[in-house]
PDB file of C-alpha atoms in Angstrom:
ATOM      1  CA  MET A   1     119.515 -36.054-111.715  1.00  0.00           C
ATOM      2  CA  GLY A   2     119.171 -34.227-115.026  1.00  0.00           C
ATOM      3  CA  GLY A   3     119.083 -30.616-113.838  1.00  0.00           C
ATOM      4  CA  GLY A   4     116.158 -28.226-113.752  1.00  0.00           C
ATOM      5  CA  LEU A   5     114.757 -25.147-115.515  1.00  0.00           C
ATOM      6  CA  MET A   6     112.995 -22.364-113.605  1.00  0.00           C
ATOM      7  CA  VAL A   7     111.085 -20.312-116.180  1.00  0.00           C
ATOM      8  CA  GLY A   8     109.254 -17.014-115.963  1.00  0.00           C
ATOM      9  CA  PRO A   9     109.411 -13.263-116.509  1.00  0.00           C
ATOM     10  CA  ARG A  10     112.824 -11.823-115.726  1.00  0.00           C
ATOM     11  CA  ASP A  11     111.380  -9.801-112.827  1.00  0.00           C
ATOM     12  CA  GLY A  12     108.897 -12.473-111.712  1.00  0.00           C
ATOM     13  CA  MET A  13     108.732 -14.298-108.389  1.00  0.00           C
ATOM     14  CA  LEU A  14     110.241 -17.589-109.590  1.00  0.00           C
ATOM     15  CA  VAL A  15     113.235 -16.248-111.523  1.00  0.00           C
ATOM     16  CA  THR A  16     114.187 -13.566-108.989  1.00  0.00           C
ATOM     17  CA  GLY A  17     113.734 -15.986-106.089  1.00  0.00           C
ATOM     18  CA  THR A  18     115.845 -18.669-107.784  1.00  0.00           C
ATOM     19  CA  LEU A  19     118.626 -16.189-108.527  1.00  0.00           C
ATOM     20  CA  ARG A  20     118.566 -14.849-104.987  1.00  0.00           C
ATOM     21  CA  SER A  21     118.805 -18.362-103.531  1.00  0.00           C
ATOM     22  CA  ALA A  22     121.654 -19.297-105.885  1.00  0.00           C
ATOM     23  CA  THR A  23     123.559 -16.145-104.967  1.00  0.00           C
ATOM     24  CA  GLU A  24     123.044 -16.436-101.208  1.00  0.00           C
ATOM     25  CA  HIS A  25     124.075 -20.100-101.113  1.00  0.00           C
ATOM     26  CA  ALA A  26     126.780 -19.991-103.808  1.00  0.00           C
ATOM     27  CA  LEU A  27     124.960 -22.481-106.035  1.00  0.00           C
ATOM     28  CA  PRO A  28     125.867 -22.945-109.706  1.00  0.00           C
ATOM     29  CA  TYR A  29     123.361 -21.618-112.258  1.00  0.00           C
ATOM     30  CA  GLU A  30     122.996 -20.132-115.730  1.00  0.00           C
ATOM     31  CA  LEU A  31     120.517 -17.490-116.860  1.00  0.00           C
ATOM     32  CA  LEU A  32     119.269 -18.483-120.332  1.00  0.00           C
ATOM     33  CA  GLU A  33     117.421 -16.541-123.012  1.00  0.00           C
ATOM     34  CA  PRO A  34     114.653 -18.286-125.040  1.00  0.00           C
ATOM     35  CA  ARG A  35     116.993 -19.063-127.951  1.00  0.00           C
ATOM     36  CA  GLU A  36     119.539 -20.712-125.648  1.00  0.00           C
ATOM     37  CA  VAL A  37     116.823 -22.797-124.009  1.00  0.00           C
ATOM     38  CA  ARG A  38     115.541 -24.012-127.424  1.00  0.00           C
ATOM     39  CA  GLU A  39     119.054 -24.974-128.530  1.00  0.00           C
ATOM     40  CA  ARG A  40     119.809 -26.984-125.393  1.00  0.00           C
ATOM     41  CA  PHE A  41     116.383 -28.411-124.599  1.00  0.00           C
ATOM     42  CA  PRO A  42     114.395 -28.872-127.821  1.00  0.00           C
ATOM     43  CA  ALA A  43     111.055 -29.601-126.139  1.00  0.00           C
ATOM     44  CA  PHE A  44     111.012 -26.046-124.770  1.00  0.00           C
ATOM     45  CA  ASP A  45     110.025 -23.061-126.908  1.00  0.00           C
ATOM     46  CA  LEU A  46     109.803 -20.080-124.570  1.00  0.00           C
ATOM     47  CA  ALA A  47     107.871 -16.943-125.414  1.00  0.00           C
ATOM     48  CA  GLU A  48     110.237 -14.037-125.981  1.00  0.00           C
ATOM     49  CA  ASP A  49     109.259 -12.265-122.738  1.00  0.00           C
ATOM     50  CA  LEU A  50     110.449 -15.231-120.642  1.00  0.00           C
ATOM     51  CA  VAL A  51     113.854 -16.363-119.379  1.00  0.00           C
ATOM     52  CA  ALA A  52     115.036 -19.501-117.617  1.00  0.00           C
ATOM     53  CA  VAL A  53     117.432 -20.231-114.776  1.00  0.00           C
ATOM     54  CA  TRP A  54     119.288 -23.506-115.316  1.00  0.00           C
ATOM     55  CA  ASP A  55     120.069 -25.381-112.093  1.00  0.00           C
ATOM     56  CA  PRO A  56     122.485 -28.247-112.888  1.00  0.00           C
ATOM     57  CA  ARG A  57     122.004 -29.809-109.436  1.00  0.00           C
ATOM     58  CA  ALA A  58     118.221 -30.131-109.644  1.00  0.00           C
ATOM     59  CA  GLY A  59     116.426 -33.369-110.389  1.00  0.00           C
ATOM     60  CA  PHE A  60     113.667 -35.666-109.233  1.00  0.00           C
ATOM     61  CA  LEU A  61     113.188 -38.309-106.568  1.00  0.00           C
ATOM     62  CA  ARG A  62     111.359 -41.597-107.001  1.00  0.00           C
ATOM     63  CA  PRO A  63     109.024 -41.448-103.989  1.00  0.00           C
ATOM     64  CA  GLU A  64     108.335 -45.169-103.641  1.00  0.00           C
ATOM     65  CA  ALA A  65     112.061 -45.911-103.437  1.00  0.00           C
ATOM     66  CA  CYS A  66     112.623 -43.049-100.978  1.00  0.00           C
ATOM     67  CA  VAL A  67     109.755 -44.073 -98.695  1.00  0.00           C
ATOM     68  CA  GLY A  68     110.870 -47.696 -98.848  1.00  0.00           C
ATOM     69  CA  ALA A  69     114.405 -46.724 -97.841  1.00  0.00           C
ATOM     70  CA  HIS A  70     113.151 -44.615 -94.916  1.00  0.00           C
ATOM     71  CA  LEU A  71     110.910 -47.441 -93.679  1.00  0.00           C
ATOM     72  CA  SER A  72     113.678 -50.010 -94.010  1.00  0.00           C
ATOM     73  CA  LEU A  73     116.151 -47.871 -92.074  1.00  0.00           C
ATOM     74  CA  ALA A  74     113.577 -47.082 -89.387  1.00  0.00           C
ATOM     75  CA  ALA A  75     112.777 -50.770 -88.882  1.00  0.00           C
ATOM     76  CA  ARG A  76     116.472 -51.558 -88.693  1.00  0.00           C
ATOM     77  CA  ARG A  77     116.794 -49.005 -85.888  1.00  0.00           C
ATOM     78  CA  GLY A  78     113.921 -50.539 -83.916  1.00  0.00           C
ATOM     79  CA  ALA A  79     110.801 -48.769 -85.201  1.00  0.00           C
ATOM     80  CA  ASP A  80     107.562 -50.773 -84.999  1.00  0.00           C
ATOM     81  CA  LEU A  81     105.851 -50.110 -88.345  1.00  0.00           C
ATOM     82  CA  ARG A  82     102.064 -50.333 -88.440  1.00  0.00           C
ATOM     83  CA  PHE A  83      99.986 -50.041 -91.618  1.00  0.00           C
ATOM     84  CA  GLU A  84      96.251 -49.796 -92.346  1.00  0.00           C
ATOM     85  CA  GLU A  85      95.690 -48.805 -88.700  1.00  0.00           C
ATOM     86  CA  PRO A  86      94.239 -45.288 -88.547  1.00  0.00           C
ATOM     87  CA  ALA A  87      94.532 -43.269 -85.372  1.00  0.00           C
ATOM     88  CA  LEU A  88      91.117 -42.578 -83.838  1.00  0.00           C
ATOM     89  CA  ALA A  89      92.055 -40.304 -80.943  1.00  0.00           C
ATOM     90  CA  TRP A  90      94.841 -39.280 -78.591  1.00  0.00           C
ATOM     91  CA  GLU A  91      94.838 -37.912 -75.040  1.00  0.00           C
ATOM     92  CA  PRO A  92      97.291 -37.084 -72.257  1.00  0.00           C
ATOM     93  CA  ASP A  93      98.168 -40.050 -70.061  1.00  0.00           C
ATOM     94  CA  GLY A  94     100.029 -38.998 -66.910  1.00  0.00           C
ATOM     95  CA  ASP A  95     103.499 -37.993 -68.064  1.00  0.00           C
ATOM     96  CA  GLY A  96     102.882 -39.355 -71.543  1.00  0.00           C
ATOM     97  CA  VAL A  97     100.315 -39.740 -74.285  1.00  0.00           C
ATOM     98  CA  ARG A  98      97.796 -42.434 -75.183  1.00  0.00           C
ATOM     99  CA  VAL A  99      96.699 -43.144 -78.778  1.00  0.00           C
ATOM    100  CA  SER A 100      93.669 -45.260 -79.729  1.00  0.00           C
ATOM    101  CA  THR A 101      93.305 -47.170 -83.008  1.00  0.00           C
ATOM    102  CA  PRO A 102      90.877 -49.883 -84.188  1.00  0.00           C
ATOM    103  CA  ARG A 103      93.423 -52.479 -83.069  1.00  0.00           C
ATOM    104  CA  GLY A 104      94.248 -51.231 -79.602  1.00  0.00           C
ATOM    105  CA  VAL A 105      95.639 -48.510 -77.366  1.00  0.00           C
ATOM    106  CA  TYR A 106      99.267 -47.370 -77.366  1.00  0.00           C
ATOM    107  CA  THR A 107     101.102 -45.272 -74.790  1.00  0.00           C
ATOM    108  CA  ALA A 108     104.263 -43.275 -75.341  1.00  0.00           C
ATOM    109  CA  ASP A 109     106.394 -40.635 -73.700  1.00  0.00           C
ATOM    110  CA  ARG A 110     105.874 -38.251 -76.620  1.00  0.00           C
ATOM    111  CA  LEU A 111     103.686 -38.053 -79.704  1.00  0.00           C
ATOM    112  CA  LEU A 112     104.362 -36.679 -83.178  1.00  0.00           C
ATOM    113  CA  LEU A 113     101.210 -35.540 -84.988  1.00  0.00           C
ATOM    114  CA  THR A 114     101.770 -35.688 -88.752  1.00  0.00           C
ATOM    115  CA  ALA A 115      98.292 -36.553 -89.965  1.00  0.00           C
ATOM    116  CA  GLY A 116      98.485 -34.757 -93.296  1.00  0.00           C
ATOM    117  CA  ALA A 117      95.132 -33.524 -94.546  1.00  0.00           C
ATOM    118  CA  TRP A 118      93.469 -34.836 -91.370  1.00  0.00           C
ATOM    119  CA  THR A 119      95.687 -32.843 -88.980  1.00  0.00           C
ATOM    120  CA  ARG A 120      92.931 -30.450 -87.843  1.00  0.00           C
ATOM    121  CA  GLU A 121      90.901 -33.381 -86.507  1.00  0.00           C
ATOM    122  CA  PHE A 122      93.631 -34.157 -83.945  1.00  0.00           C
ATOM    123  CA  LEU A 123      94.683 -30.690 -82.745  1.00  0.00           C
ATOM    124  CA  HIS A 124      92.699 -30.623 -79.452  1.00  0.00           C
ATOM    125  CA  GLY A 125      91.947 -26.901 -79.253  1.00  0.00           C
ATOM    126  CA  LEU A 126      94.963 -25.811 -81.279  1.00  0.00           C
ATOM    127  CA  ASP A 127      93.508 -23.473 -83.893  1.00  0.00           C
ATOM    128  CA  LEU A 128      95.840 -23.745 -86.870  1.00  0.00           C
ATOM    129  CA  PRO A 129      94.459 -22.191 -90.085  1.00  0.00           C
ATOM    130  CA  LEU A 130      94.909 -25.243 -92.313  1.00  0.00           C
ATOM    131  CA  GLU A 131      93.079 -25.730 -95.612  1.00  0.00           C
ATOM    132  CA  VAL A 132      92.948 -28.919 -97.665  1.00  0.00           C
ATOM    133  CA  GLU A 133      93.256 -28.236-101.382  1.00  0.00           C
ATOM    134  CA  ARG A 134      92.475 -30.621-104.223  1.00  0.00           C
ATOM    135  CA  GLN A 135      95.326 -30.831-106.727  1.00  0.00           C
ATOM    136  CA  VAL A 136      95.013 -32.513-110.126  1.00  0.00           C
ATOM    137  CA  LEU A 137      98.111 -34.038-111.717  1.00  0.00           C
ATOM    138  CA  TRP A 138      98.308 -34.817-115.431  1.00  0.00           C
ATOM    139  CA  TRP A 139     100.468 -37.061-117.580  1.00  0.00           C
ATOM    140  CA  LEU A 140     100.539 -35.960-121.215  1.00  0.00           C
ATOM    141  CA  ASP A 141     101.726 -38.044-124.142  1.00  0.00           C
ATOM    142  CA  PRO A 142     103.472 -35.929-126.808  1.00  0.00           C
ATOM    143  CA  PRO A 143     105.014 -37.545-129.913  1.00  0.00           C
ATOM    144  CA  ASP A 144     108.452 -39.058-129.396  1.00  0.00           C
ATOM    145  CA  ASP A 145     110.070 -36.102-131.218  1.00  0.00           C
ATOM    146  CA  GLY A 146     113.534 -37.660-131.254  1.00  0.00           C
ATOM    147  CA  GLY A 147     113.567 -38.169-127.501  1.00  0.00           C
ATOM    148  CA  ALA A 148     113.054 -34.467-126.743  1.00  0.00           C
ATOM    149  CA  TYR A 149     111.072 -35.302-123.594  1.00  0.00           C
ATOM    150  CA  ASP A 150     113.372 -38.062-122.351  1.00  0.00           C
ATOM    151  CA  PRO A 151     115.241 -37.384-119.076  1.00  0.00           C
ATOM    152  CA  ALA A 152     118.556 -37.075-120.926  1.00  0.00           C
ATOM    153  CA  ARG A 153     117.243 -34.104-122.946  1.00  0.00           C
ATOM    154  CA  CYS A 154     114.362 -32.744-120.885  1.00  0.00           C
ATOM    155  CA  PRO A 155     114.997 -31.550-117.318  1.00  0.00           C
ATOM    156  CA  ILE A 156     112.459 -31.099-114.563  1.00  0.00           C
ATOM    157  CA  TYR A 157     110.828 -27.720-114.858  1.00  0.00           C
ATOM    158  CA  ALA A 158     108.806 -25.092-113.029  1.00  0.00           C
ATOM    159  CA  TRP A 159     107.330 -21.992-114.598  1.00  0.00           C
ATOM    160  CA  GLU A 160     105.509 -18.892-113.408  1.00  0.00           C
ATOM    161  CA  HIS A 161     102.468 -18.851-115.682  1.00  0.00           C
ATOM    162  CA  THR A 162     100.617 -16.096-113.792  1.00  0.00           C
ATOM    163  CA  PRO A 163     102.213 -13.580-111.398  1.00  0.00           C
ATOM    164  CA  GLY A 164     102.687 -15.414-108.111  1.00  0.00           C
ATOM    165  CA  TYR A 165     101.517 -18.831-109.410  1.00  0.00           C
ATOM    166  CA  ILE A 166     103.648 -21.648-110.757  1.00  0.00           C
ATOM    167  CA  GLY A 167     103.299 -24.942-112.558  1.00  0.00           C
ATOM    168  CA  TYR A 168     105.803 -27.767-112.548  1.00  0.00           C
ATOM    169  CA  GLY A 169     106.583 -30.963-114.386  1.00  0.00           C
ATOM    170  CA  PHE A 170     108.907 -33.845-115.165  1.00  0.00           C
ATOM    171  CA  PRO A 171     110.373 -35.422-118.295  1.00  0.00           C
ATOM    172  CA  ARG A 172     108.840 -38.524-119.864  1.00  0.00           C
ATOM    173  CA  LEU A 173     108.815 -41.282-117.264  1.00  0.00           C
ATOM    174  CA  ALA A 174     106.555 -44.335-116.834  1.00  0.00           C
ATOM    175  CA  LYS A 175     103.163 -42.663-117.459  1.00  0.00           C
ATOM    176  CA  GLY A 176     104.197 -39.853-119.789  1.00  0.00           C
ATOM    177  CA  VAL A 177     105.288 -36.247-119.265  1.00  0.00           C
ATOM    178  CA  LYS A 178     103.925 -35.024-115.945  1.00  0.00           C
ATOM    179  CA  ALA A 179     102.650 -31.461-115.495  1.00  0.00           C
ATOM    180  CA  ALA A 180     100.478 -29.697-112.930  1.00  0.00           C
ATOM    181  CA  LEU A 181      99.458 -26.258-111.679  1.00  0.00           C
ATOM    182  CA  MET A 182      99.966 -25.458-108.002  1.00  0.00           C
ATOM    183  CA  HIS A 183      97.500 -23.824-105.601  1.00  0.00           C
ATOM    184  CA  GLN A 184      94.514 -23.344-107.858  1.00  0.00           C
ATOM    185  CA  GLY A 185      92.378 -26.240-106.674  1.00  0.00           C
ATOM    186  CA  GLU A 186      89.121 -26.641-104.779  1.00  0.00           C
ATOM    187  CA  VAL A 187      89.225 -26.393-100.973  1.00  0.00           C
ATOM    188  CA  SER A 188      87.163 -28.895 -99.008  1.00  0.00           C
ATOM    189  CA  PRO A 189      87.262 -31.227 -95.982  1.00  0.00           C
ATOM    190  CA  PRO A 190      89.615 -34.149 -96.696  1.00  0.00           C
ATOM    191  CA  ASP A 191      86.900 -36.808 -96.714  1.00  0.00           C
ATOM    192  CA  ALA A 192      84.789 -34.749 -99.141  1.00  0.00           C
ATOM    193  CA  VAL A 193      87.492 -34.101-101.758  1.00  0.00           C
ATOM    194  CA  ARG A 194      86.274 -34.758-105.298  1.00  0.00           C
ATOM    195  CA  ARG A 195      88.390 -37.701-106.417  1.00  0.00           C
ATOM    196  CA  THR A 196      87.157 -37.948-109.992  1.00  0.00           C
ATOM    197  CA  VAL A 197      88.688 -35.757-112.717  1.00  0.00           C
ATOM    198  CA  ASP A 198      86.701 -34.120-115.507  1.00  0.00           C
ATOM    199  CA  PRO A 199      88.610 -34.316-118.830  1.00  0.00           C
ATOM    200  CA  GLY A 200      87.960 -30.599-119.322  1.00  0.00           C
ATOM    201  CA  GLU A 201      90.023 -29.798-116.230  1.00  0.00           C
ATOM    202  CA  VAL A 202      93.172 -30.120-118.330  1.00  0.00           C
ATOM    203  CA  GLU A 203      92.407 -26.945-120.317  1.00  0.00           C
ATOM    204  CA  PRO A 204      93.876 -24.413-117.797  1.00  0.00           C
ATOM    205  CA  LEU A 205      97.062 -26.484-117.789  1.00  0.00           C
ATOM    206  CA  ARG A 206      97.226 -26.457-121.582  1.00  0.00           C
ATOM    207  CA  ARG A 207      96.844 -22.666-121.679  1.00  0.00           C
ATOM    208  CA  ALA A 208      99.566 -22.247-119.052  1.00  0.00           C
ATOM    209  CA  LEU A 209     101.960 -24.606-120.863  1.00  0.00           C
ATOM    210  CA  ALA A 210     101.571 -23.012-124.307  1.00  0.00           C
ATOM    211  CA  PRO A 211     104.172 -20.198-123.837  1.00  0.00           C
ATOM    212  CA  VAL A 212     106.750 -22.659-122.474  1.00  0.00           C
ATOM    213  CA  LEU A 213     106.149 -26.161-123.885  1.00  0.00           C
ATOM    214  CA  PRO A 214     103.734 -25.698-126.797  1.00  0.00           C
ATOM    215  CA  GLY A 215     104.133 -29.266-128.032  1.00  0.00           C
ATOM    216  CA  LEU A 216     103.270 -30.637-124.631  1.00  0.00           C
ATOM    217  CA  ALA A 217     100.326 -28.246-124.326  1.00  0.00           C
ATOM    218  CA  ALA A 218      98.777 -29.820-127.413  1.00  0.00           C
ATOM    219  CA  ALA A 219      99.491 -33.437-126.444  1.00  0.00           C
ATOM    220  CA  PRO A 220      96.725 -35.882-125.510  1.00  0.00           C
ATOM    221  CA  ALA A 221      96.227 -36.576-121.806  1.00  0.00           C
ATOM    222  CA  ARG A 222      97.193 -40.112-120.889  1.00  0.00           C
ATOM    223  CA  ALA A 223      96.382 -40.170-117.172  1.00  0.00           C
ATOM    224  CA  SER A 224      95.361 -37.964-114.257  1.00  0.00           C
ATOM    225  CA  ALA A 225      95.270 -38.211-110.481  1.00  0.00           C
ATOM    226  CA  VAL A 226      94.054 -36.228-107.478  1.00  0.00           C
ATOM    227  CA  CYS A 227      96.284 -35.487-104.514  1.00  0.00           C
ATOM    228  CA  LEU A 228      95.833 -33.313-101.429  1.00  0.00           C
ATOM    229  CA  PHE A 229      97.785 -30.256-100.337  1.00  0.00           C
ATOM    230  CA  THR A 230      97.423 -29.087 -96.736  1.00  0.00           C
ATOM    231  CA  ASN A 231      98.135 -25.357 -96.785  1.00  0.00           C
ATOM    232  CA  THR A 232      98.776 -22.659 -94.225  1.00  0.00           C
ATOM    233  CA  PRO A 233      97.940 -19.048 -95.230  1.00  0.00           C
ATOM    234  CA  ASP A 234     101.572 -18.366 -96.206  1.00  0.00           C
ATOM    235  CA  PHE A 235     102.044 -21.883 -97.716  1.00  0.00           C
ATOM    236  CA  HIS A 236     104.953 -22.623 -95.340  1.00  0.00           C
ATOM    237  CA  PHE A 237     105.107 -25.519 -92.897  1.00  0.00           C
ATOM    238  CA  ALA A 238     103.873 -25.356 -89.321  1.00  0.00           C
ATOM    239  CA  ILE A 239     106.125 -27.179 -86.844  1.00  0.00           C
ATOM    240  CA  GLY A 240     106.184 -26.909 -83.058  1.00  0.00           C
ATOM    241  CA  PHE A 241     105.068 -28.339 -79.741  1.00  0.00           C
ATOM    242  CA  HIS A 242     101.383 -28.086 -78.893  1.00  0.00           C
ATOM    243  CA  PRO A 243     101.016 -25.115 -76.493  1.00  0.00           C
ATOM    244  CA  GLY A 244      98.535 -27.018 -74.347  1.00  0.00           C
ATOM    245  CA  HIS A 245     100.303 -30.395 -74.497  1.00  0.00           C
ATOM    246  CA  PRO A 246     104.096 -29.967 -74.472  1.00  0.00           C
ATOM    247  CA  ARG A 247     104.698 -33.683 -75.082  1.00  0.00           C
ATOM    248  CA  VAL A 248     102.929 -33.489 -78.456  1.00  0.00           C
ATOM    249  CA  LEU A 249     104.851 -32.229 -81.493  1.00  0.00           C
ATOM    250  CA  VAL A 250     102.649 -30.934 -84.322  1.00  0.00           C
ATOM    251  CA  SER A 251     104.098 -30.910 -87.821  1.00  0.00           C
ATOM    252  CA  THR A 252     102.386 -30.075 -91.109  1.00  0.00           C
ATOM    253  CA  PRO A 253     104.966 -30.298 -93.907  1.00  0.00           C
ATOM    254  CA  CYS A 254     102.097 -31.731 -95.909  1.00  0.00           C
ATOM    255  CA  SER A 255     101.901 -32.687 -99.570  1.00  0.00           C
ATOM    256  CA  GLY A 256     104.546 -33.449-102.159  1.00  0.00           C
ATOM    257  CA  HIS A 257     106.212 -30.136-101.364  1.00  0.00           C
ATOM    258  CA  GLY A 258     106.977 -31.424 -97.871  1.00  0.00           C
ATOM    259  CA  PHE A 259     108.168 -34.761 -99.234  1.00  0.00           C
ATOM    260  CA  LYS A 260     111.196 -33.086-100.808  1.00  0.00           C
ATOM    261  CA  PHE A 261     112.352 -32.115 -97.321  1.00  0.00           C
ATOM    262  CA  ALA A 262     111.508 -35.437 -95.663  1.00  0.00           C
ATOM    263  CA  SER A 263     115.033 -36.371 -94.576  1.00  0.00           C
ATOM    264  CA  ALA A 264     115.741 -32.985 -92.970  1.00  0.00           C
ATOM    265  CA  ILE A 265     112.306 -32.774 -91.346  1.00  0.00           C
ATOM    266  CA  GLY A 266     112.616 -36.313 -90.032  1.00  0.00           C
ATOM    267  CA  GLU A 267     115.959 -35.388 -88.467  1.00  0.00           C
ATOM    268  CA  LEU A 268     114.589 -32.307 -86.740  1.00  0.00           C
ATOM    269  CA  HIS A 269     111.531 -34.274 -85.529  1.00  0.00           C
ATOM    270  CA  ALA A 270     113.829 -36.820 -83.934  1.00  0.00           C
ATOM    271  CA  ASP A 271     115.953 -34.093 -82.335  1.00  0.00           C
ATOM    272  CA  LEU A 272     112.925 -32.280 -80.906  1.00  0.00           C
ATOM    273  CA  LEU A 273     111.338 -35.439 -79.545  1.00  0.00           C
ATOM    274  CA  THR A 274     114.500 -36.887 -77.997  1.00  0.00           C
ATOM    275  CA  GLU A 275     116.542 -33.796 -77.110  1.00  0.00           C
ATOM    276  CA  GLY A 276     113.943 -31.018 -77.000  1.00  0.00           C
ATOM    277  CA  ARG A 277     115.908 -28.908 -79.477  1.00  0.00           C
ATOM    278  CA  THR A 278     117.232 -28.924 -83.039  1.00  0.00           C
ATOM    279  CA  GLN A 279     120.041 -27.255 -84.966  1.00  0.00           C
ATOM    280  CA  PHE A 280     117.547 -25.964 -87.548  1.00  0.00           C
ATOM    281  CA  ASP A 281     116.012 -22.494 -87.307  1.00  0.00           C
ATOM    282  CA  LEU A 282     112.273 -23.173 -87.015  1.00  0.00           C
ATOM    283  CA  SER A 283     111.219 -19.553 -86.524  1.00  0.00           C
ATOM    284  CA  PRO A 284     109.643 -19.342 -90.034  1.00  0.00           C
ATOM    285  CA  PHE A 285     107.435 -22.319 -89.133  1.00  0.00           C
ATOM    286  CA  ARG A 286     106.207 -21.269 -85.650  1.00  0.00           C
ATOM    287  CA  LEU A 287     102.686 -22.395 -84.770  1.00  0.00           C
ATOM    288  CA  ASP A 288     101.866 -18.922 -83.402  1.00  0.00           C
ATOM    289  CA  ARG A 289     102.851 -16.878 -86.454  1.00  0.00           C
ATOM    290  CA  PHE A 290      99.189 -16.510 -87.472  1.00  0.00           C
ATOM    291  CA  GLY A 291      98.153 -15.312 -84.011  1.00  0.00           C
ATOM    292  CA  ASP A 292      97.433 -17.148 -80.765  1.00  0.00           C
ATOM    293  CA  PRO A 293      97.044 -20.786 -81.838  1.00  0.00           C
ATOM    294  CA  GLN A 294      95.402 -21.856 -78.576  1.00  0.00           C
ATOM    295  CA  ALA A 295      91.710 -21.749 -79.427  1.00  0.00           C
ATOM    296  CA  PRO A 296      89.002 -21.507 -76.735  1.00  0.00           C
ATOM    297  CA  PRO A 297      87.832 -24.891 -75.422  1.00  0.00           C
ATOM    298  CA  ARG A 298      85.141 -26.535 -77.544  1.00  0.00           C
TER     299      ARG A 298
END
């Protein structure tokens, strides 16, 4: 919906990676100079040392609608949906697995561990190097400017503001124009994450936006929110069966980044749990790629 702009130095990580992906997978794209970007998307005013790759197939998902659709389809296929019932512990149970919650004990043939930021608490000796990172999201409120930030004239965008680091954002939706910087937040245990946002925390975002969306960089902040990223050292997912408990599938496609792949990851989870295999190549996501994941007993 609406397309997307990937902005950065011509030889930077984001632009070269986008072009390589488009070439390898025969995807449509255009490489745009700053003047061309300004003419087509008036909210953008790129510094002269930047370029943009236009992806006409890009867009955004409305997460509440997507999650609702997944839950509805799962229930229709026989899933028993439980909410506000946190898992307390799990343990092997004969040829299966037993899970305890405040409301009872459940047994199953296999278990999928997708506990997000709390994954490490349930790994039972599996030493995955996961870090929980605080991410601040901002919604800015620029002047209407003839609808320059509306979805019809403003695509989703990502930009490489510092070598190896990107920001991303959306057009004007319900709360304003969303923008955020990735992977520059505080690391802490999930239950100790600082949930309040200091108004001054928006300043690094403003500085990063200035060479790309100067009008947005100067706009007042309308809202902010804190979310959690669960990162591996290479920032890729970790998916595989627990080496000490082969009936337990561990999966950490955590954060909004993982959400974009939810349908494909859900399919491969189902294949692994029911068939023991999947058509997808999971070698980039092996649990042992950081070394032996089986930690000494504690």
